[in-house]
């Protein structure tokens, strides 16, 4: 059914893209989606929206919105089925940011041999698969997310021989490796881009997005998304930094290059890829201007024309058939802005596109962005999880994560009070390892690492932060601009891994490329791996538990006491066993609801669990045998 301006809001809401967008907009405006379920609202026509939103969306918004909706003819299946088995549903993934993981050659920069030296540490923790952030040749404008040569290793990280050895080391320990696939853009120093500018008539002339005039799209890293190139008298698009040039996926030659390159790495034996901003690869024909009201709402102009582009599914299917499927390789797409219904259409097992996605809806609370200084309420996490657990369905597998190299540390977002650091770390791990989905742990998370004490802009390295600082300083004092950066800078997650209490946290013999602080004195791997009560040991125990009990992987999930604020309680059940998980989401002591289930206590934050009350951030996992 074609949707038009006269369609009713309930029909728009029944459409997967409509549903995700309406929910996001309502959340951003501080409403719940139950508003739409109200028949009066549901029966309103779409054209009533500008009024309803009190001017936050304008008429122009509709064209874009309807175009987006009408270009997605599919709706996700709603049949119930049991989940099929796959190694990546059972695995615990661990993300390594190579620059900050471990330095083996004393230059202050992490490297491949450094990782090799820590494989036993990861194996010991129980990691099944490693996701390596980019290690390819790069001028490092965005720490490797600007690739100059997809088939070469970054000199600072080592050689291809080091890589081969690393891969062997990972496989010989029974672990798997997924690489980062960054193909929305390349570095402006990539040979293709050099040729596109200098030899516009060559085959590379059409590898990127050149326009005579720029549109109004903005870059995620501040300012216009266009650079001017004298040689061609044209502008080229860059959604990220000025040195990350967007590839033209419309050009079949570009897609073949990508397929070839992916096959090349899979032939080497890697097990799959995490695909950087992969939902951005298809842009709307002609690259029309972004809608003003959406731009103002989101903070970026143009995003509606590429975050779920018209040929996205087609490109993903082609990539799967040409490269992933022949190797039975795994794929997880990084898909900012994509909600649950769109995620289903990208990952359902009958669709042949991706295996999983990272959706980011749970990472910031509604009405907040990463650079806002606010306290994250875990009740919001609970709300998101209830939705994903109950409505994502068994054709799809959720990914479970709080952290990565693009976000501050979760503990700091929730409650930076040091007295709760340990229990909070354990609470987070309990939910991550017992909810339904595949957990991705970010390096240092298993130690309970927190945000850094950066004291000046000179401490920061990230291109996003530095650009934003320059931008903010146009309208506010340097002190205020720095304060804003501190809330959201990606550098919080990029400081060296804390291996020991020694100099430079045991990361390197030389001064690291980005600072360490005193935190390693009390939070480090050396101490925690020896301490049975540590955050690290807790992670290890839970990972082991998850590995030995299918109920925690494939079991049904039944969330109870849903309306009870600050409490997140659920059962995971398989044929023979049931787990009961009980989490207190705040520091307020709370009376236990009812009696404890009869069962065997396996894991808890505390040596003793009180029958009467839950202590701040307490998380307990109980196992209940069916026949008892
Ligand atoms: C997402 C990556 O995770 C981030 O680090 C990077 O800056 C952008 N994509 C651009 O590649």
Coordinates of C-alpha atoms and ligand atoms in Angstrom, one line a residue:
X1 CA 0.0 0.0 0.0
X2 CA 1.4 3.4 -1.0
X3 CA 1.6 5.7 2.0
X4 CA 0.6 9.3 1.4
X5 CA 0.1 12.5 3.4
X6 CA -3.5 11.3 3.9
X7 CA -2.5 8.0 5.5
X8 CA -3.4 7.5 9.1
X9 CA -0.7 7.6 11.7
X10 CA -1.6 4.0 12.7
X11 CA -0.8 2.8 9.1
X12 CA 2.5 4.7 9.1
X13 CA 3.2 3.0 12.5
X14 CA 2.4 -0.4 11.1
X15 CA 5.2 0.1 8.6
X16 CA 8.7 -0.9 9.9
X17 CA 10.5 2.3 8.9
X18 CA 7.5 4.4 10.0
X19 CA 7.4 2.7 13.3
X20 CA 11.1 3.1 14.0
X21 CA 11.1 6.8 13.0
X22 CA 7.9 7.7 14.9
X23 CA 9.2 6.0 18.0
X24 CA 12.5 7.8 17.8
X25 CA 10.8 11.1 17.3
X26 CA 8.4 10.6 20.1
X27 CA 11.2 9.6 22.4
X28 CA 13.2 12.6 21.5
X29 CA 10.2 14.8 22.3
X30 CA 9.8 13.0 25.7
X31 CA 6.8 10.9 24.9
X32 CA 6.3 7.1 24.9
X33 CA 5.0 5.3 21.9
X34 CA 1.8 4.4 23.7
X35 CA 0.6 7.8 22.3
X36 CA 0.3 6.2 18.9
X37 CA -1.7 3.3 20.3
X38 CA -4.3 5.8 21.4
X39 CA -7.1 5.4 18.8
X40 CA -7.6 9.1 18.5
X41 CA -4.0 9.8 17.7
X42 CA -3.7 6.6 15.5
X43 CA -6.6 7.7 13.4
X44 CA -5.1 11.1 12.7
X45 CA -3.8 11.7 9.2
X46 CA -0.1 12.2 8.7
X47 CA -0.6 15.8 7.6
X48 CA -1.7 16.6 11.2
X49 CA 1.9 16.0 12.4
X50 CA 3.3 19.5 12.1
X51 CA 0.7 20.7 14.5
X52 CA 1.2 17.7 16.8
X53 CA 4.9 18.2 17.0
X54 CA 4.4 21.8 17.8
X55 CA 6.4 23.0 14.8
X56 CA 9.2 20.6 15.2
X57 CA 8.6 19.0 11.8
X58 CA 7.7 21.0 8.8
X59 CA 5.9 20.1 5.5
X60 CA 9.1 19.3 3.7
X61 CA 9.6 16.5 6.2
X62 CA 6.8 14.5 4.7
X63 CA 8.2 14.1 1.2
X64 CA 11.4 12.6 2.6
X65 CA 9.5 10.6 5.2
X66 CA 7.1 9.1 2.7
X67 CA 9.8 8.5 0.2
X68 CA 11.7 6.5 2.8
X69 CA 8.7 4.5 3.7
X70 CA 7.5 3.8 0.2
X71 CA 11.0 2.6 -0.9
X72 CA 10.8 -0.2 1.7
X73 CA 8.2 -2.7 0.5
X74 CA 9.0 -5.4 3.0
X75 CA 7.7 -6.0 6.5
X76 CA 9.4 -8.3 8.9
X77 CA 7.8 -11.7 9.5
X78 CA 6.1 -12.2 12.8
X79 CA 5.9 -16.0 12.9
X80 CA 7.3 -17.6 16.0
X81 CA 10.1 -20.1 15.5
X82 CA 12.9 -21.4 17.6
X83 CA 16.4 -19.9 17.1
X84 CA 18.7 -21.8 14.8
X85 CA 22.2 -22.5 16.3
X86 CA 25.3 -20.6 15.2
X87 CA 28.7 -20.1 16.7
X88 CA 28.3 -16.4 16.8
X89 CA 25.2 -16.7 18.9
X90 CA 27.1 -18.6 21.5
X91 CA 30.3 -16.6 21.4
X92 CA 31.4 -13.9 23.7
X93 CA 33.1 -11.2 21.5
X94 CA 35.9 -8.9 22.7
X95 CA 36.7 -5.7 20.9
X96 CA 40.4 -4.6 20.7
X97 CA 41.3 -1.1 19.8
X98 CA 44.8 -2.0 18.7
X99 CA 46.4 1.4 19.2
X100 CA 45.6 1.3 23.0
X101 CA 45.8 -2.4 23.8
X102 CA 49.4 -3.4 24.2
X103 CA 52.7 -2.1 22.9
X104 CA 55.4 -4.7 22.2
X105 CA 58.1 -2.5 20.6
X106 CA 58.3 0.5 22.9
X107 CA 57.0 3.2 20.7
X108 CA 54.0 4.1 22.8
X109 CA 51.6 2.7 20.3
X110 CA 49.9 -0.7 20.6
X111 CA 50.6 -3.2 17.9
X112 CA 49.9 -6.7 16.6
X113 CA 52.6 -8.4 18.5
X114 CA 51.3 -6.7 21.6
X115 CA 48.0 -8.4 21.0
X116 CA 49.7 -11.7 20.3
X117 CA 51.3 -11.5 23.7
X118 CA 47.9 -11.1 25.4
X119 CA 46.0 -13.9 23.7
X120 CA 46.3 -16.2 26.7
X121 CA 44.8 -13.4 28.8
X122 CA 41.8 -13.3 26.5
X123 CA 41.5 -17.1 26.3
X124 CA 41.6 -17.2 30.1
X125 CA 38.8 -14.7 30.4
X126 CA 36.7 -16.9 28.2
X127 CA 36.7 -14.9 25.0
X128 CA 35.5 -16.8 21.9
X129 CA 36.0 -14.2 19.2
X130 CA 38.0 -11.0 18.8
X131 CA 36.9 -7.9 16.8
X132 CA 39.9 -5.9 15.8
X133 CA 39.4 -2.2 15.1
X134 CA 41.2 -1.3 11.8
X135 CA 44.8 -2.3 11.4
X136 CA 45.2 -1.4 7.8
X137 CA 47.6 1.2 6.3
X138 CA 46.3 4.6 7.2
X139 CA 47.4 8.2 7.7
X140 CA 45.5 8.0 11.0
X141 CA 43.3 11.0 10.7
X142 CA 40.6 8.9 12.4
X143 CA 42.9 6.3 13.9
X144 CA 42.7 3.8 11.1
X145 CA 39.1 4.4 10.1
X146 CA 40.6 6.3 7.1
X147 CA 42.1 3.5 5.1
X148 CA 44.9 4.1 2.5
X149 CA 45.5 0.5 1.5
X150 CA 43.1 -2.3 2.4
X151 CA 45.7 -5.0 1.8
X152 CA 48.5 -3.6 3.9
X153 CA 49.1 -3.5 7.6
X154 CA 49.7 -0.1 9.3
X155 CA 53.4 0.2 9.8
X156 CA 53.0 1.3 13.5
X157 CA 51.1 -2.0 14.1
X158 CA 53.6 -4.3 12.4
X159 CA 53.8 -6.4 9.3
X160 CA 51.6 -8.9 7.4
X161 CA 53.8 -11.6 8.9
X162 CA 52.8 -10.4 12.3
X163 CA 49.2 -10.5 11.3
X164 CA 49.5 -14.0 10.0
X165 CA 51.1 -15.1 13.2
X166 CA 48.4 -13.3 15.2
X167 CA 45.6 -15.1 13.2
X168 CA 47.3 -18.4 13.8
X169 CA 47.7 -17.7 17.5
X170 CA 44.0 -16.9 17.7
X171 CA 42.9 -19.9 15.8
X172 CA 45.2 -22.3 17.7
X173 CA 43.6 -21.2 20.9
X174 CA 40.2 -22.0 19.5
X175 CA 39.2 -18.4 19.1
X176 CA 38.0 -16.5 16.0
X177 CA 38.9 -13.2 14.5
X178 CA 36.7 -10.6 12.9
X179 CA 38.2 -7.5 11.2
X180 CA 36.8 -4.0 10.7
X181 CA 35.4 -3.4 7.3
X182 CA 35.4 0.3 6.5
X183 CA 34.0 0.7 3.1
X184 CA 31.6 3.7 3.3
X185 CA 34.7 5.7 2.7
X186 CA 38.5 5.6 2.2
X187 CA 41.3 7.9 3.1
X188 CA 41.8 10.8 0.7
X189 CA 45.3 9.3 0.5
X190 CA 44.0 6.1 -1.0
X191 CA 45.2 5.5 -4.5
X192 CA 41.7 5.4 -5.9
X193 CA 41.0 8.9 -4.5
X194 CA 44.3 10.3 -5.7
X195 CA 43.5 9.0 -9.2
X196 CA 39.9 10.2 -9.0
X197 CA 41.2 13.7 -8.5
X198 CA 44.3 13.7 -10.7
X199 CA 43.0 11.5 -13.5
X200 CA 39.2 12.2 -13.6
X201 CA 38.9 10.5 -16.9
X202 CA 40.4 7.2 -15.6
X203 CA 38.2 4.4 -14.3
X204 CA 38.6 6.0 -10.8
X205 CA 36.9 9.2 -11.9
X206 CA 33.6 7.9 -10.7
X207 CA 34.7 6.0 -7.5
X208 CA 33.7 8.8 -5.2
X209 CA 30.8 11.3 -4.9
X210 CA 31.8 14.5 -6.8
X211 CA 29.4 17.3 -7.3
X212 CA 29.7 20.7 -8.9
X213 CA 27.9 22.4 -6.0
X214 CA 27.8 21.1 -2.4
X215 CA 24.4 20.4 -0.8
X216 CA 23.6 21.3 2.8
X217 CA 24.8 18.0 4.3
X218 CA 27.0 18.3 7.4
X219 CA 29.8 16.1 8.5
X220 CA 29.6 14.1 11.7
X221 CA 32.9 15.7 12.6
X222 CA 31.7 19.3 12.3
X223 CA 31.2 21.6 9.3
X224 CA 30.1 21.0 5.8
X225 CA 30.4 17.4 4.4
X226 CA 32.1 18.7 1.2
X227 CA 35.7 19.5 0.2
X228 CA 36.6 21.4 -2.9
X229 CA 39.1 20.0 -5.3
X230 CA 40.8 22.5 -7.6
X231 CA 41.9 19.8 -10.0
X232 CA 38.4 18.8 -10.9
X233 CA 36.7 22.1 -10.1
X234 CA 34.3 20.0 -8.0
X235 CA 33.4 19.1 -4.5
X236 CA 33.6 15.6 -3.0
X237 CA 31.5 14.2 -0.2
X238 CA 32.9 13.2 3.2
X239 CA 30.4 12.3 5.9
X240 CA 33.2 12.0 8.4
X241 CA 36.6 13.8 8.6
X242 CA 37.9 15.9 5.7
X243 CA 40.2 13.0 4.9
X244 CA 37.5 10.3 4.8
X245 CA 36.0 10.4 1.4
X246 CA 32.7 8.6 0.7
X247 CA 32.8 5.9 -2.0
X248 CA 30.3 5.9 -4.8
X249 CA 28.5 2.5 -4.2
X250 CA 26.3 3.2 -7.3
X251 CA 29.3 2.4 -9.3
X252 CA 29.5 -1.4 -9.8
X253 CA 33.3 -1.2 -10.1
X254 CA 33.5 0.1 -6.5
X255 CA 31.4 -2.7 -5.3
X256 CA 33.5 -5.3 -7.1
X257 CA 36.6 -3.8 -5.5
X258 CA 35.0 -4.2 -2.1
X259 CA 33.9 -7.8 -2.8
X260 CA 37.4 -8.7 -4.0
X261 CA 39.1 -7.2 -1.0
X262 CA 36.7 -9.0 1.4
X263 CA 37.3 -12.3 -0.3
X264 CA 41.1 -11.6 -0.1
X265 CA 40.9 -11.4 3.7
X266 CA 38.5 -14.3 4.1
X267 CA 40.9 -16.4 2.0
X268 CA 43.6 -15.6 4.5
X269 CA 41.3 -17.2 7.1
X270 CA 39.6 -14.4 9.0
X271 CA 36.2 -15.3 10.3
X272 CA 34.1 -12.3 9.4
X273 CA 33.8 -8.6 9.7
X274 CA 32.3 -5.8 11.7
X275 CA 31.1 -3.3 9.1
X276 CA 31.6 0.3 9.8
X277 CA 28.6 2.6 9.3
X278 CA 27.4 0.1 6.7
X279 CA 23.9 1.5 6.6
X280 CA 25.3 4.7 5.1
X281 CA 26.6 3.1 1.8
X282 CA 23.5 3.8 -0.3
X283 CA 22.7 7.5 -0.8
X284 CA 19.5 8.9 -2.4
X285 CA 19.9 9.7 -6.0
X286 CA 21.1 13.2 -6.8
X287 CA 22.0 13.8 -3.1
X288 CA 19.2 16.2 -2.4
X289 CA 19.4 18.8 0.4
X290 CA 18.6 17.5 3.9
X291 CA 15.4 18.6 5.5
X292 CA 15.8 21.6 7.8
X293 CA 13.6 20.3 10.6
X294 CA 15.2 16.9 10.7
X295 CA 18.6 18.5 10.6
X296 CA 17.7 20.7 13.6
X297 CA 16.2 17.8 15.5
X298 CA 19.2 15.4 14.9
X299 CA 22.0 17.9 14.7
X300 CA 23.1 16.6 11.3
X301 CA 21.8 17.6 7.9
X302 CA 21.1 15.1 5.2
X303 CA 21.0 11.9 7.3
X304 CA 17.5 10.9 6.1
X305 CA 19.0 10.5 2.6
X306 CA 21.5 7.8 3.5
X307 CA 21.0 6.2 6.9
X308 CA 18.6 3.7 5.2
X309 CA 19.3 4.3 1.6
X310 CA 17.3 3.0 -1.4
X311 CA 19.7 0.3 -2.4
X312 CA 21.0 -0.7 1.0
X313 CA 19.4 -4.1 1.0
X314 CA 20.5 -4.8 -2.5
X315 CA 24.1 -3.9 -1.8
X316 CA 24.2 -6.0 1.3
X317 CA 22.7 -9.0 -0.4
X318 CA 25.2 -8.7 -3.2
X319 CA 28.1 -8.4 -0.8
X320 CA 26.8 -11.5 1.1
X321 CA 26.5 -13.6 -2.1
X322 CA 29.7 -12.5 -3.6
X323 CA 32.0 -12.6 -0.6
X324 CA 30.6 -13.7 2.7
X325 CA 28.4 -16.6 1.9
X326 CA 31.1 -18.7 0.0
X327 CA 33.2 -18.6 3.2
X328 CA 30.3 -18.9 5.6
X329 CA 31.7 -15.7 7.1
X330 CA 30.1 -13.8 9.9
X331 CA 28.9 -10.1 9.6
X332 CA 27.8 -7.6 12.1
X333 CA 26.9 -4.2 10.8
X334 CA 27.4 -1.0 12.7
X335 CA 24.1 0.8 11.9
X336 CA 23.7 4.1 13.7
X337 CA 20.1 5.5 13.6
X338 CA 18.6 2.1 12.7
X339 CA 15.8 1.0 15.0
X340 CA 14.5 -2.4 15.8
X341 CA 12.2 -2.9 12.8
X342 CA 14.8 -1.9 10.3
X343 CA 17.3 -4.1 12.1
X344 CA 15.0 -7.0 11.5
X345 CA 15.0 -6.3 7.8
X346 CA 18.7 -6.1 7.8
X347 CA 19.4 -9.3 9.8
X348 CA 16.5 -11.8 9.8
X349 CA 17.9 -15.2 8.9
X350 CA 15.6 -15.6 5.8
X351 CA 16.8 -12.2 4.3
X352 CA 20.5 -13.1 3.4
X353 CA 22.0 -9.7 4.3
X354 CA 23.7 -9.4 7.7
X355 CA 24.0 -11.7 10.7
X356 CA 23.6 -9.0 13.3
X357 CA 23.7 -5.2 13.8
X358 CA 24.7 -2.8 16.4
X359 CA 21.8 -0.5 17.1
X360 CA 22.5 2.4 19.4
X361 CA 19.1 3.3 20.7
X362 CA 20.0 2.2 24.2
X363 CA 23.2 4.1 24.6
X364 CA 21.8 7.6 25.2
X365 CA 18.6 8.5 27.0
X366 CA 15.9 10.3 25.0
X367 CA 16.4 14.0 24.7
X368 CA 20.2 13.6 25.2
X369 CA 23.2 13.2 23.0
X370 CA 26.6 11.9 23.9
X371 CA 28.1 15.3 24.6
X372 CA 25.4 16.2 27.3
X373 CA 26.5 15.9 30.8
X374 CA 23.8 13.8 32.5
X375 CA 23.3 10.7 34.5
X376 CA 22.2 7.7 32.5
X377 CA 19.3 5.9 34.2
X378 CA 19.5 2.1 33.8
X379 CA 15.7 2.0 33.9
X380 CA 15.9 3.3 30.3
X381 CA 18.3 0.4 29.4
X382 CA 15.7 -1.9 31.0
X383 CA 13.0 -0.4 28.8
X384 CA 15.0 -0.8 25.6
X385 CA 16.0 -4.4 26.5
X386 CA 12.4 -5.4 27.3
X387 CA 11.5 -4.2 23.8
X388 CA 14.4 -6.0 22.1
X389 CA 14.0 -9.2 24.1
X390 CA 10.2 -9.5 23.6
X391 CA 9.9 -8.2 20.0
X392 CA 13.0 -8.8 18.0
X393 CA 12.0 -12.5 17.4
X394 CA 14.0 -15.6 16.9
X395 CA 14.8 -14.9 13.2
X396 CA 17.2 -12.3 14.5
X397 CA 19.9 -12.2 17.1
X398 CA 20.4 -9.0 19.3
X399 CA 23.9 -7.7 20.0
X400 CA 24.5 -6.7 23.6
X401 CA 27.0 -3.9 24.4
X402 CA 27.5 -0.8 26.4
X403 CA 30.9 0.3 25.2
X404 CA 33.1 0.6 22.2
X405 CA 35.9 3.0 21.0
X406 CA 33.3 5.6 20.2
X407 CA 31.7 6.0 23.6
X408 CA 32.6 7.0 27.1
X409 CA 32.7 4.3 29.7
X410 CA 29.3 3.0 30.9
X411 CA 30.1 3.0 34.6
X412 CA 30.9 6.7 34.4
X413 CA 27.7 7.5 32.6
X414 CA 25.5 5.7 35.2
X415 CA 27.2 6.5 38.5
X416 CA 30.7 7.9 38.7
X417 CA 30.8 7.6 42.5
X418 CA 33.9 5.4 43.1
X419 CA 32.2 3.5 46.0
X420 CA 29.8 1.8 43.5
X421 CA 32.3 1.2 40.7
X422 CA 32.8 -2.5 41.4
X423 CA 29.2 -3.5 42.0
X424 CA 28.0 -1.5 39.0
X425 CA 30.6 -3.2 36.8
X426 CA 29.3 -6.5 38.0
X427 CA 25.7 -5.5 37.5
X428 CA 26.4 -4.4 33.9
X429 CA 28.2 -7.7 33.2
X430 CA 25.4 -9.7 34.7
X431 CA 22.8 -8.2 32.3
X432 CA 25.1 -8.4 29.3
X433 CA 25.9 -12.0 29.8
X434 CA 22.5 -13.3 30.8
X435 CA 20.1 -11.4 28.5
X436 CA 19.3 -13.0 25.1
X437 CA 21.9 -11.9 22.5
X438 CA 25.6 -11.9 21.7
X439 CA 27.7 -9.9 24.1
X440 CA 30.5 -7.6 22.9
X441 CA 32.9 -6.6 25.6
X442 CA 35.1 -3.6 25.0
X443 CA 38.7 -3.8 26.2
X444 CA 39.0 -2.7 29.8
X445 CA 35.3 -3.2 30.5
X446 CA 36.2 -6.5 32.1
X447 CA 38.3 -4.5 34.7
X448 CA 35.6 -1.9 35.2
X449 CA 37.6 0.9 33.6
X450 CA 36.1 4.3 33.8
X451 CA 36.4 7.7 32.1
X452 CA 39.7 9.5 32.3
X453 CA 40.7 12.6 34.2
X454 CA 41.6 14.7 31.1
X455 CA 42.5 18.2 32.3
X456 CA 43.1 20.1 29.1
X457 CA 42.3 20.0 25.4
X458 CA 46.0 19.1 24.9
X459 CA 45.2 15.7 26.5
X460 CA 42.7 14.8 23.7
X461 CA 43.6 13.2 20.4
X462 CA 40.4 12.4 18.6
X463 CA 39.6 14.2 15.4
X464 CA 35.9 14.4 16.4
X465 CA 36.7 16.1 19.7
X466 CA 39.2 18.5 18.3
X467 CA 36.9 19.6 15.5
X468 CA 34.0 20.0 17.8
X469 CA 36.2 22.0 20.2
X470 CA 37.1 24.4 17.5
X471 CA 33.4 24.7 16.5
X472 CA 32.2 25.2 20.1
X473 CA 34.9 27.8 20.8
X474 CA 33.2 30.0 18.2
X475 CA 30.2 30.4 20.6
X476 CA 31.5 29.7 24.1
X477 CA 34.5 30.0 26.3
X478 CA 37.3 27.5 26.0
X479 CA 36.5 26.2 29.5
X480 CA 32.9 25.6 28.7
X481 CA 33.8 24.0 25.4
X482 CA 36.2 21.6 27.1
X483 CA 33.6 20.8 29.7
X484 CA 31.2 19.7 27.0
X485 CA 33.9 17.6 25.4
X486 CA 34.6 15.8 28.7
X487 CA 31.1 14.4 28.8
X488 CA 31.3 12.7 25.4
X489 CA 34.8 12.5 24.1
X490 CA 35.6 9.1 22.5
X491 CA 39.1 9.4 24.0
X492 CA 37.7 8.2 27.3
X493 CA 37.6 4.7 25.8
X494 CA 40.9 5.1 23.9
X495 CA 43.4 5.4 26.7
X496 CA 45.8 2.5 27.3
X497 CA 44.5 -0.7 28.6
X498 CA 45.5 -1.0 32.3
X499 CA 47.6 -4.1 32.6
X500 CA 49.6 -3.3 35.7
X501 CA 49.9 -0.6 38.4
X502 CA 53.3 0.3 37.0
X503 CA 54.5 3.0 34.8
X504 CA 52.2 3.7 31.8
X505 CA 49.9 1.1 33.2
X506 CA 52.2 -1.7 31.8
X507 CA 50.9 -0.8 28.3
X508 CA 54.3 0.4 27.0
X509 CA 57.9 1.2 28.1
X510 CA 57.6 4.6 26.4
X511 CA 55.1 7.4 26.9
X512 CA 51.9 6.3 25.3
X513 CA 50.3 8.2 22.4
X514 CA 47.5 9.2 24.7
X515 CA 47.8 9.7 28.4
X516 CA 47.3 7.3 31.3
X517 CA 46.3 8.5 34.7
X518 CA 46.6 7.1 38.2
X519 CA 43.6 4.9 37.9
X520 CA 45.8 1.9 37.0
X521 CA 47.2 1.9 40.6
X522 CA 43.9 0.5 41.8
X523 CA 42.4 -0.9 38.6
X524 CA 44.6 -3.2 36.6
X525 CA 44.6 -6.7 35.1
X526 CA 47.5 -8.0 37.1
X527 CA 45.8 -7.5 40.4
X528 CA 42.3 -8.5 39.2
X529 CA 43.3 -11.7 37.6
X530 CA 44.7 -12.8 41.0
X531 CA 41.7 -11.7 43.0
X532 CA 38.6 -14.0 43.1
X533 CA 36.4 -11.1 44.1
X534 CA 37.4 -8.8 41.3
X535 CA 35.4 -7.5 38.4
X536 CA 37.6 -9.5 36.1
X537 CA 36.9 -12.7 38.0
X538 CA 33.2 -12.0 37.9
X539 CA 33.2 -11.6 34.2
X540 CA 35.2 -14.8 33.8
X541 CA 32.8 -16.7 36.0
X542 CA 29.7 -15.4 34.2
X543 CA 31.2 -16.1 30.8
X544 CA 32.0 -19.7 31.9
X545 CA 28.4 -20.0 33.2
X546 CA 27.0 -18.8 29.9
X547 CA 29.1 -21.2 28.0
X548 CA 28.0 -24.2 30.0
X549 CA 24.3 -23.5 30.0
X550 CA 22.3 -23.3 26.8
X551 CA 19.4 -21.6 28.7
X552 CA 21.5 -18.5 28.8
X553 CA 22.1 -18.5 25.0
X554 CA 19.1 -20.1 23.4
X555 CA 16.7 -20.2 26.3
X556 CA 13.4 -18.2 26.3
X557 CA 13.4 -15.0 28.2
X558 CA 10.5 -14.1 30.5
X559 CA 10.7 -10.7 32.1
X560 CA 8.8 -10.2 35.3
X561 CA 7.9 -7.3 37.6
X562 CA 8.2 -5.1 34.5
X563 CA 6.6 -2.0 36.0
X564 CA 8.7 -2.1 39.1
X565 CA 11.0 0.9 38.9
X566 CA 14.7 0.2 39.6
X567 CA 14.2 -3.6 39.3
X568 CA 15.0 -5.7 36.3
X569 CA 14.1 -9.4 36.9
X570 CA 13.9 -12.1 34.3
X571 CA 13.9 -15.9 33.8
X572 CA 16.0 -17.7 31.1
X573 CA 14.6 -21.1 30.5
X574 CA 15.5 -24.1 28.4
X575 CA 14.1 -27.6 28.5
X576 CA 16.0 -28.7 31.6
X577 CA 17.0 -25.6 33.5
X578 CA 15.8 -22.2 34.5
X579 CA 17.9 -19.2 35.6
X580 CA 16.4 -16.3 37.6
X581 CA 18.2 -13.0 37.3
X582 CA 17.6 -10.2 39.6
X583 CA 19.1 -6.7 39.2
X584 CA 18.8 -3.6 41.2
X585 CA 19.3 -0.7 38.8
X586 CA 20.1 2.1 41.2
X587 CA 21.9 2.8 44.4
X588 CA 18.7 2.9 46.4
X589 CA 18.4 -0.1 48.7
X590 CA 15.2 -1.9 47.8
X591 CA 13.1 -4.6 49.5
X592 CA 13.1 -7.9 47.7
X593 CA 9.9 -8.6 45.9
X594 CA 8.3 -11.7 47.4
X595 CA 10.3 -14.8 48.4
X596 CA 13.5 -15.8 46.8
X597 CA 13.0 -18.7 44.4
X598 CA 14.0 -22.1 45.6
X599 CA 17.3 -22.7 43.9
X600 CA 21.0 -22.7 44.0
X601 CA 22.7 -19.4 44.2
X602 CA 25.5 -19.4 41.7
X603 CA 26.8 -15.9 41.3
X604 CA 26.3 -12.7 43.2
X605 CA 28.0 -9.4 43.9
X606 CA 28.2 -10.1 47.5
X607 CA 29.5 -13.1 49.6
X608 CA 26.1 -13.1 51.3
X609 CA 22.7 -12.4 49.7
X610 CA 20.2 -10.9 52.0
X611 CA 16.7 -12.5 52.0
X612 CA 15.1 -9.2 52.7
X613 CA 16.7 -6.5 50.6
X614 CA 18.8 -5.8 47.6
X615 CA 21.8 -3.7 48.1
X616 CA 22.8 -0.9 45.7
X617 CA 23.3 -2.2 42.2
X618 CA 23.1 -5.8 43.4
X619 CA 22.8 -8.4 40.7
X620 CA 22.2 -12.0 41.4
X621 CA 21.9 -15.1 39.2
X622 CA 20.0 -18.1 40.5
X623 CA 19.7 -21.5 39.0
X624 CA 16.5 -23.4 39.4
X625 CA 16.3 -27.1 38.5
X626 CA 13.0 -28.2 36.9
X627 CA 12.8 -31.4 38.8
X628 CA 13.3 -29.8 42.2
Ligands
LIG1 C1 32.3 4.4 13.1 C2 33.6 4.1 13.8 O1 33.3 3.3 14.9 C3 34.2 5.4 14.2 O2 35.3 5.3 15.1 C4 34.6 6.2 13.0 O3 35.1 7.4 13.3 C5 33.4 6.3 12.0 N1 32.6 5.1 11.9 C6 34.0 6.7 10.6 O4 34.6 5.5 10.1

